[in-house]
mmCIF file of C-alpha atoms in Angstrom:
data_model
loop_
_atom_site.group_PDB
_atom_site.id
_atom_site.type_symbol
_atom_site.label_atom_id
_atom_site.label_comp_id
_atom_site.label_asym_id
_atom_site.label_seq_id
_atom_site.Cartn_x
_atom_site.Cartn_y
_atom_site.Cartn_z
ATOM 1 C CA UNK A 1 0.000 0.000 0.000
ATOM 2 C CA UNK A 2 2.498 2.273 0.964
ATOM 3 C CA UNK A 3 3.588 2.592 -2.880
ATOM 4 C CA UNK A 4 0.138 3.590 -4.188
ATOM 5 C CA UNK A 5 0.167 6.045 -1.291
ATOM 6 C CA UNK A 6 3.434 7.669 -2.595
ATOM 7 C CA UNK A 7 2.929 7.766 -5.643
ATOM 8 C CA UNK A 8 -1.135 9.575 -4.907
ATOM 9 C CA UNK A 9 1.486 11.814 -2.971
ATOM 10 C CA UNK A 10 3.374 12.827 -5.948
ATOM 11 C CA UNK A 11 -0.122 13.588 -7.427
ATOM 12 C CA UNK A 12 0.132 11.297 -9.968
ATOM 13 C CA UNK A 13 -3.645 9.966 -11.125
ATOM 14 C CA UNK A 14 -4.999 7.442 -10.006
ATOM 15 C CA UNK A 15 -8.419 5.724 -11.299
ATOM 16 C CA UNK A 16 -11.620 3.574 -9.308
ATOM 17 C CA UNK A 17 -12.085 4.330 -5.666
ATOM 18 C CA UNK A 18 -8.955 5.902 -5.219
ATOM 19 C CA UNK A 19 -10.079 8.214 -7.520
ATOM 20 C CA UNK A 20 -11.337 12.091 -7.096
ATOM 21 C CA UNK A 21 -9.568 15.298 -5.866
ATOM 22 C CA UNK A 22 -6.698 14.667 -3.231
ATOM 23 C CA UNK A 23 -4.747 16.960 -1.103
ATOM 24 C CA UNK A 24 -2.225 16.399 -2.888
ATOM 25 C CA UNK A 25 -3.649 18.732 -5.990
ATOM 26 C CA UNK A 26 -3.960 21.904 -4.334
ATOM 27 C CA UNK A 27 -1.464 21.865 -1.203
ATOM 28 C CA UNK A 28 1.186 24.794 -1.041
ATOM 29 C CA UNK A 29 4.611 24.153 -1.525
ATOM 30 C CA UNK A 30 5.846 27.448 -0.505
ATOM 31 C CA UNK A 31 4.392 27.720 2.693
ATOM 32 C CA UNK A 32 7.259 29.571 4.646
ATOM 33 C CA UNK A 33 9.308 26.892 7.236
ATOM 34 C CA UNK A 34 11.841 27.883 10.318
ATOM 35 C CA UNK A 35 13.662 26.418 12.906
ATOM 36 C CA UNK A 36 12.943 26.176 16.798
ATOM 37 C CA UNK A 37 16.119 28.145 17.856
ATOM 38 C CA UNK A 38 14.785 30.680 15.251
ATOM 39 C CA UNK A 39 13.916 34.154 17.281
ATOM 40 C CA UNK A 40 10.100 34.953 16.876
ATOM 41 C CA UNK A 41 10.809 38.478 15.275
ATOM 42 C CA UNK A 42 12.927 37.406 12.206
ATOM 43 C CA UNK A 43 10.302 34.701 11.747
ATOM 44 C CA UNK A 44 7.414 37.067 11.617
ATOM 45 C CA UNK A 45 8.900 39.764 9.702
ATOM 46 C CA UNK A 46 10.047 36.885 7.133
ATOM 47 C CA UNK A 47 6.530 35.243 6.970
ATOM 48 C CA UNK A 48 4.521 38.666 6.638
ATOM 49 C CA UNK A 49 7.041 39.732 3.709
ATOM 50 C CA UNK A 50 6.245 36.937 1.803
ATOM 51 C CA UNK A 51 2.801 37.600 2.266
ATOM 52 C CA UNK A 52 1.939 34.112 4.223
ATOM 53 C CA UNK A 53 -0.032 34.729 8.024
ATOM 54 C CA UNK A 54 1.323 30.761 8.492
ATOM 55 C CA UNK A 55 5.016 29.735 9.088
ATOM 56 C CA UNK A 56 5.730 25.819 9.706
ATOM 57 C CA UNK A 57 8.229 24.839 12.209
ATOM 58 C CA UNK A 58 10.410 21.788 10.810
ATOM 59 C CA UNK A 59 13.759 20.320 12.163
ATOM 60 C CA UNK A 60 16.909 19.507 9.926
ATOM 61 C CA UNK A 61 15.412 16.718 8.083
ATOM 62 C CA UNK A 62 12.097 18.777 7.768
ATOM 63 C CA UNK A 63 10.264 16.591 10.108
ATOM 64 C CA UNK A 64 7.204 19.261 11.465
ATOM 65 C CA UNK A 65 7.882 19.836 14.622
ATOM 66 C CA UNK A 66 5.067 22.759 15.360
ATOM 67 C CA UNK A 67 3.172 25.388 13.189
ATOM 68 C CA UNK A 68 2.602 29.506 13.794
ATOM 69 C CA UNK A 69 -0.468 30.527 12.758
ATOM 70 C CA UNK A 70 -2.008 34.071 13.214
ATOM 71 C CA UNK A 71 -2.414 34.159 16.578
ATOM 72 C CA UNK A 72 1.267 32.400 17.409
ATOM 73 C CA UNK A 73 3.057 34.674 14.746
ATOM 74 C CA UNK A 74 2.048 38.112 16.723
ATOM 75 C CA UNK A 75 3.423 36.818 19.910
ATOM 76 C CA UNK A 76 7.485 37.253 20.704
ATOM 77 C CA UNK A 77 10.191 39.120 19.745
ATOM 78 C CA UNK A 78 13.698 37.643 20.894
ATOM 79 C CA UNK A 79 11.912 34.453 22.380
ATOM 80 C CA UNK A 80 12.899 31.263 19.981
ATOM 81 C CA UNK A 81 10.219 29.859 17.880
ATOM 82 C CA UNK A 82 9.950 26.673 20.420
ATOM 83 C CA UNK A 83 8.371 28.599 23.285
ATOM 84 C CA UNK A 84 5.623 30.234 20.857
ATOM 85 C CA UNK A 85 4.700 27.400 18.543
ATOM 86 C CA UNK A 86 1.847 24.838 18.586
ATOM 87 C CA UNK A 87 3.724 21.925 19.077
ATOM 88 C CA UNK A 88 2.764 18.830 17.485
ATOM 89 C CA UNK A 89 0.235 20.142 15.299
ATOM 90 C CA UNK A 90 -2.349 17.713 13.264
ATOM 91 C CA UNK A 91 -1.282 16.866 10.204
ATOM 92 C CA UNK A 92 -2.820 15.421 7.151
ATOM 93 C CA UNK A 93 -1.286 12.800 4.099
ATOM 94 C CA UNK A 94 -1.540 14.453 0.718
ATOM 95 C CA UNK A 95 -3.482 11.349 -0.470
ATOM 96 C CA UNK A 96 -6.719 12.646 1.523
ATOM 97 C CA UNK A 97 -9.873 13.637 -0.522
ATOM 98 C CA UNK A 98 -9.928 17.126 -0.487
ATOM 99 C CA UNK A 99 -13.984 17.235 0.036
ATOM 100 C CA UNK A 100 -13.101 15.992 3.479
ATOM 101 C CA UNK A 101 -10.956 18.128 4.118
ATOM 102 C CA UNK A 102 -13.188 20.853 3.033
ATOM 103 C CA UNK A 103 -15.758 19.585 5.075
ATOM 104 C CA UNK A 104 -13.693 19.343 8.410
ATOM 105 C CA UNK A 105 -11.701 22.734 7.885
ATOM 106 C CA UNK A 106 -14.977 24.819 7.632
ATOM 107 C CA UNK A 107 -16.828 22.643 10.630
ATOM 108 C CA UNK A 108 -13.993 23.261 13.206
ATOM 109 C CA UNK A 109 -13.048 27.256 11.714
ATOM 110 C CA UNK A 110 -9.632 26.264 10.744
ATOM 111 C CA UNK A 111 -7.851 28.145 7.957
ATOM 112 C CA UNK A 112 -5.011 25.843 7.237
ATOM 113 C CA UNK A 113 -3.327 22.398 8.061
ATOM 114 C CA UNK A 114 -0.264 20.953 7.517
ATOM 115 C CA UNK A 115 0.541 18.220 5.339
ATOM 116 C CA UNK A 116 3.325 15.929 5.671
ATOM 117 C CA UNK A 117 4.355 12.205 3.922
ATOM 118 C CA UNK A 118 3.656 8.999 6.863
ATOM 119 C CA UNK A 119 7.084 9.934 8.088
ATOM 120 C CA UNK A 120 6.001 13.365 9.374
ATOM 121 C CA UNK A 121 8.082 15.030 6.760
ATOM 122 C CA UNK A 122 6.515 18.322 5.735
ATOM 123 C CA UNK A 123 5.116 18.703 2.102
ATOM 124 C CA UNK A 124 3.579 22.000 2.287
ATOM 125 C CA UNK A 125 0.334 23.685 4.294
ATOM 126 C CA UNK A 126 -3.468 23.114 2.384
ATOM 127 C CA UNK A 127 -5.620 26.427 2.996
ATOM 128 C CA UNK A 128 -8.818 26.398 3.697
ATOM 129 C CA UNK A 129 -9.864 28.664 1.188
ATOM 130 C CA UNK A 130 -8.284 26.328 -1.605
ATOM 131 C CA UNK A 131 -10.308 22.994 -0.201
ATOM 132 C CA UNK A 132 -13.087 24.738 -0.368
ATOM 133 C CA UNK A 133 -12.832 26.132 -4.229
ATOM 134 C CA UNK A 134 -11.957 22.712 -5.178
ATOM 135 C CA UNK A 135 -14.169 20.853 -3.393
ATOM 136 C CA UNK A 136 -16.691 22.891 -4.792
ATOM 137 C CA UNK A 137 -16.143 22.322 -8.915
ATOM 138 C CA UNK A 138 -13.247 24.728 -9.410
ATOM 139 C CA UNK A 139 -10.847 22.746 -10.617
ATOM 140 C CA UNK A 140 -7.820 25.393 -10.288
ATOM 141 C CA UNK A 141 -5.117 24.101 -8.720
ATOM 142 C CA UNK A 142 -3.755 27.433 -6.679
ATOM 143 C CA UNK A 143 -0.345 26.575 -5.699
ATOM 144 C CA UNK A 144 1.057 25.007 -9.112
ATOM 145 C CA UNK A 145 -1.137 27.779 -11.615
ATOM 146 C CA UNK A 146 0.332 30.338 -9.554
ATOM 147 C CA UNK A 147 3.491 29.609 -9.671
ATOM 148 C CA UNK A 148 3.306 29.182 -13.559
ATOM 149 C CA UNK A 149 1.637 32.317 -13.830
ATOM 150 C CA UNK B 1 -15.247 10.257 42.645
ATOM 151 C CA UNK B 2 -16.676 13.430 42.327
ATOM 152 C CA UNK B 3 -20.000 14.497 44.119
ATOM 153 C CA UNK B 4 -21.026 17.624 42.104
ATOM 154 C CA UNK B 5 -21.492 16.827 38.502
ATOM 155 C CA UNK B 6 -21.166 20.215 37.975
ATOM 156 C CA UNK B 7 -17.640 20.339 38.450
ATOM 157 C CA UNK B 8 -17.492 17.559 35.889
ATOM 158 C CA UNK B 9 -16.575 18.888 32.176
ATOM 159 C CA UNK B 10 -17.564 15.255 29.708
ATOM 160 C CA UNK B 11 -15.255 15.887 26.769
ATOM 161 C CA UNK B 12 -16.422 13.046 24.012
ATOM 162 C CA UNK B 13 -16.249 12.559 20.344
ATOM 163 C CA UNK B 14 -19.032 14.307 18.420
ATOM 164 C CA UNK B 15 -19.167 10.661 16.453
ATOM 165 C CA UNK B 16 -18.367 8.108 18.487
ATOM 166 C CA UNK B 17 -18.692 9.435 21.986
ATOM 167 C CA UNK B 18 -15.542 8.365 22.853
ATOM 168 C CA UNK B 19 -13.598 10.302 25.492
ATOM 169 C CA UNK B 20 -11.381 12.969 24.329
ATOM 170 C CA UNK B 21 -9.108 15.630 25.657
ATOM 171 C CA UNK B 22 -8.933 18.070 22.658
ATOM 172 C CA UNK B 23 -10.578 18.004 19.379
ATOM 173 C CA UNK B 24 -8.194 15.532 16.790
ATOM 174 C CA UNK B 25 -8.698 18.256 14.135
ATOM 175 C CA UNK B 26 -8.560 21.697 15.312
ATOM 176 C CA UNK B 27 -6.715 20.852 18.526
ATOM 177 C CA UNK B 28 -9.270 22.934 21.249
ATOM 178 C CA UNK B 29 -10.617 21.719 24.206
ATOM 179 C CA UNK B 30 -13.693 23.697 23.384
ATOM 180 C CA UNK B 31 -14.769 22.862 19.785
ATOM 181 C CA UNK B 32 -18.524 22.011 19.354
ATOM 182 C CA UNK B 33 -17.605 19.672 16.803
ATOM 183 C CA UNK B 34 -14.862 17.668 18.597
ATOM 184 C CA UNK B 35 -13.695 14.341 16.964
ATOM 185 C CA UNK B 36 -11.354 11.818 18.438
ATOM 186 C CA UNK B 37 -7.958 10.655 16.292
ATOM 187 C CA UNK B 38 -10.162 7.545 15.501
ATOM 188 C CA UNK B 39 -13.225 8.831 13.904
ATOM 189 C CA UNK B 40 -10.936 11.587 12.004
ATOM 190 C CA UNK B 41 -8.673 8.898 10.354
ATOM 191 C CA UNK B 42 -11.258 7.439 9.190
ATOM 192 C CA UNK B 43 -14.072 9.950 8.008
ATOM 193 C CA UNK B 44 -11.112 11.718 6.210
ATOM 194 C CA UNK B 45 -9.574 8.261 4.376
ATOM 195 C CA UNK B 46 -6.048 8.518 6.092
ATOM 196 C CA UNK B 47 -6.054 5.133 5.520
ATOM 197 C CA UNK B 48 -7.005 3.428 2.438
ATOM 198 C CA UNK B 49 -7.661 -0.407 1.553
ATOM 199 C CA UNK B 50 -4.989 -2.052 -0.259
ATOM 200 C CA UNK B 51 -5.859 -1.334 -4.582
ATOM 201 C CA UNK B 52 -5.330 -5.134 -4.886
ATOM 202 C CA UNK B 53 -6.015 -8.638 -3.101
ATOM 203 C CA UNK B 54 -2.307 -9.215 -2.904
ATOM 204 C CA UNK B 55 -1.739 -5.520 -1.619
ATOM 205 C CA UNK B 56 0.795 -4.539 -3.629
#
């Protein structure tokens, strides 16, 4: 299994029931990363210049260690990343169908999640805002159309 | 055991029932919609059955 998982990972197509609109498709990349010795105010002004509001924490081997989100990313100056973060956020494989993710993200309020391969290894963040367009019939894929743009 | 049930906060999965301490999907104590890791892996398809009988 764990090859047909890797390779709906890689977004290659797939066909029957593993068929559909996967994670995968529309996660971004380019979501902003940092380390946990990383002081809170180079993080933030980093982030907000490259016009994200979400910065993953990830160790050497990019394994996700925590996530800033809005609230996290306006707190600190000189403290290191590590005492702000949300450690051991949920993440989610890039192989899930993106309705349910849709689904769950507007149900619990929450703008983004991070996605990460089995190993915990970071792949990039899926916003809310891109489920949903998806999920409902726009079939757009933000992160890679952007970036050809 | 406690005597005032008031005191008594019953955390449980929105599907199952189960017992939880924070939502599995949002991560707060106080979501109205709280699911336990359980119920989540599966309503979202984190797991998948094996494509074939042999699962390769």
């Amino acid at each position: 299994v764990d090859g047909i998982l890797d390779w709906m990972a890689a977004g290659l197509p797939t066909e029957g029931s593993l068929s559909g609109h996967r994670v995968a498709e529309v996660v971004r990349r380019d979501v902003p990363t940092c380390r946990l010795d990383e002081p809170m105010r180079a993080v933030r002004e980093r982030v907000r210049e490259a016009g994200w509001n979400v910065c993953v924490v990830v160790n050497q081997e990019g394994i996700v260690m925590g996530l800033l989100r809005e609230e996290e990313l306006g707190r600190g100056d000189e403290e290191p990343v590590e005492a702000v973060m949300r450690p051991g956020p949920s993440t989610f494989r890039p192989h899930v169908a993106i309705g349910r993710m849709a689904h769950h993200m507007l149900d619990h309020g929450l703008p983004n999640s991070p996605i990460t391969t089995s190993d915990g290894r970071l792949v990039g963040i899926l916003l809310r805002d891109d489920a949903v367009r998806v999920a409902h019939g726009d079939q757009r894929h933000p992160g890679r159309d952007e970036a050809e743009a | 055991m406690p005597t005032n049930t008031d005191d008594v906060t019953v955390l449980d999965c929105s599907e199952c029932g189960a017992i939880v301490e924070v939502c599995s999907f949002c991560e707060r104590p106080d979501c109205p919609v709280k699911v336990c890791y359980r119920c989540l892996r599966i309503d979202v398809g984190q797991t998948v059955d094996h494509p074939h009988d042999h699962g390769g």
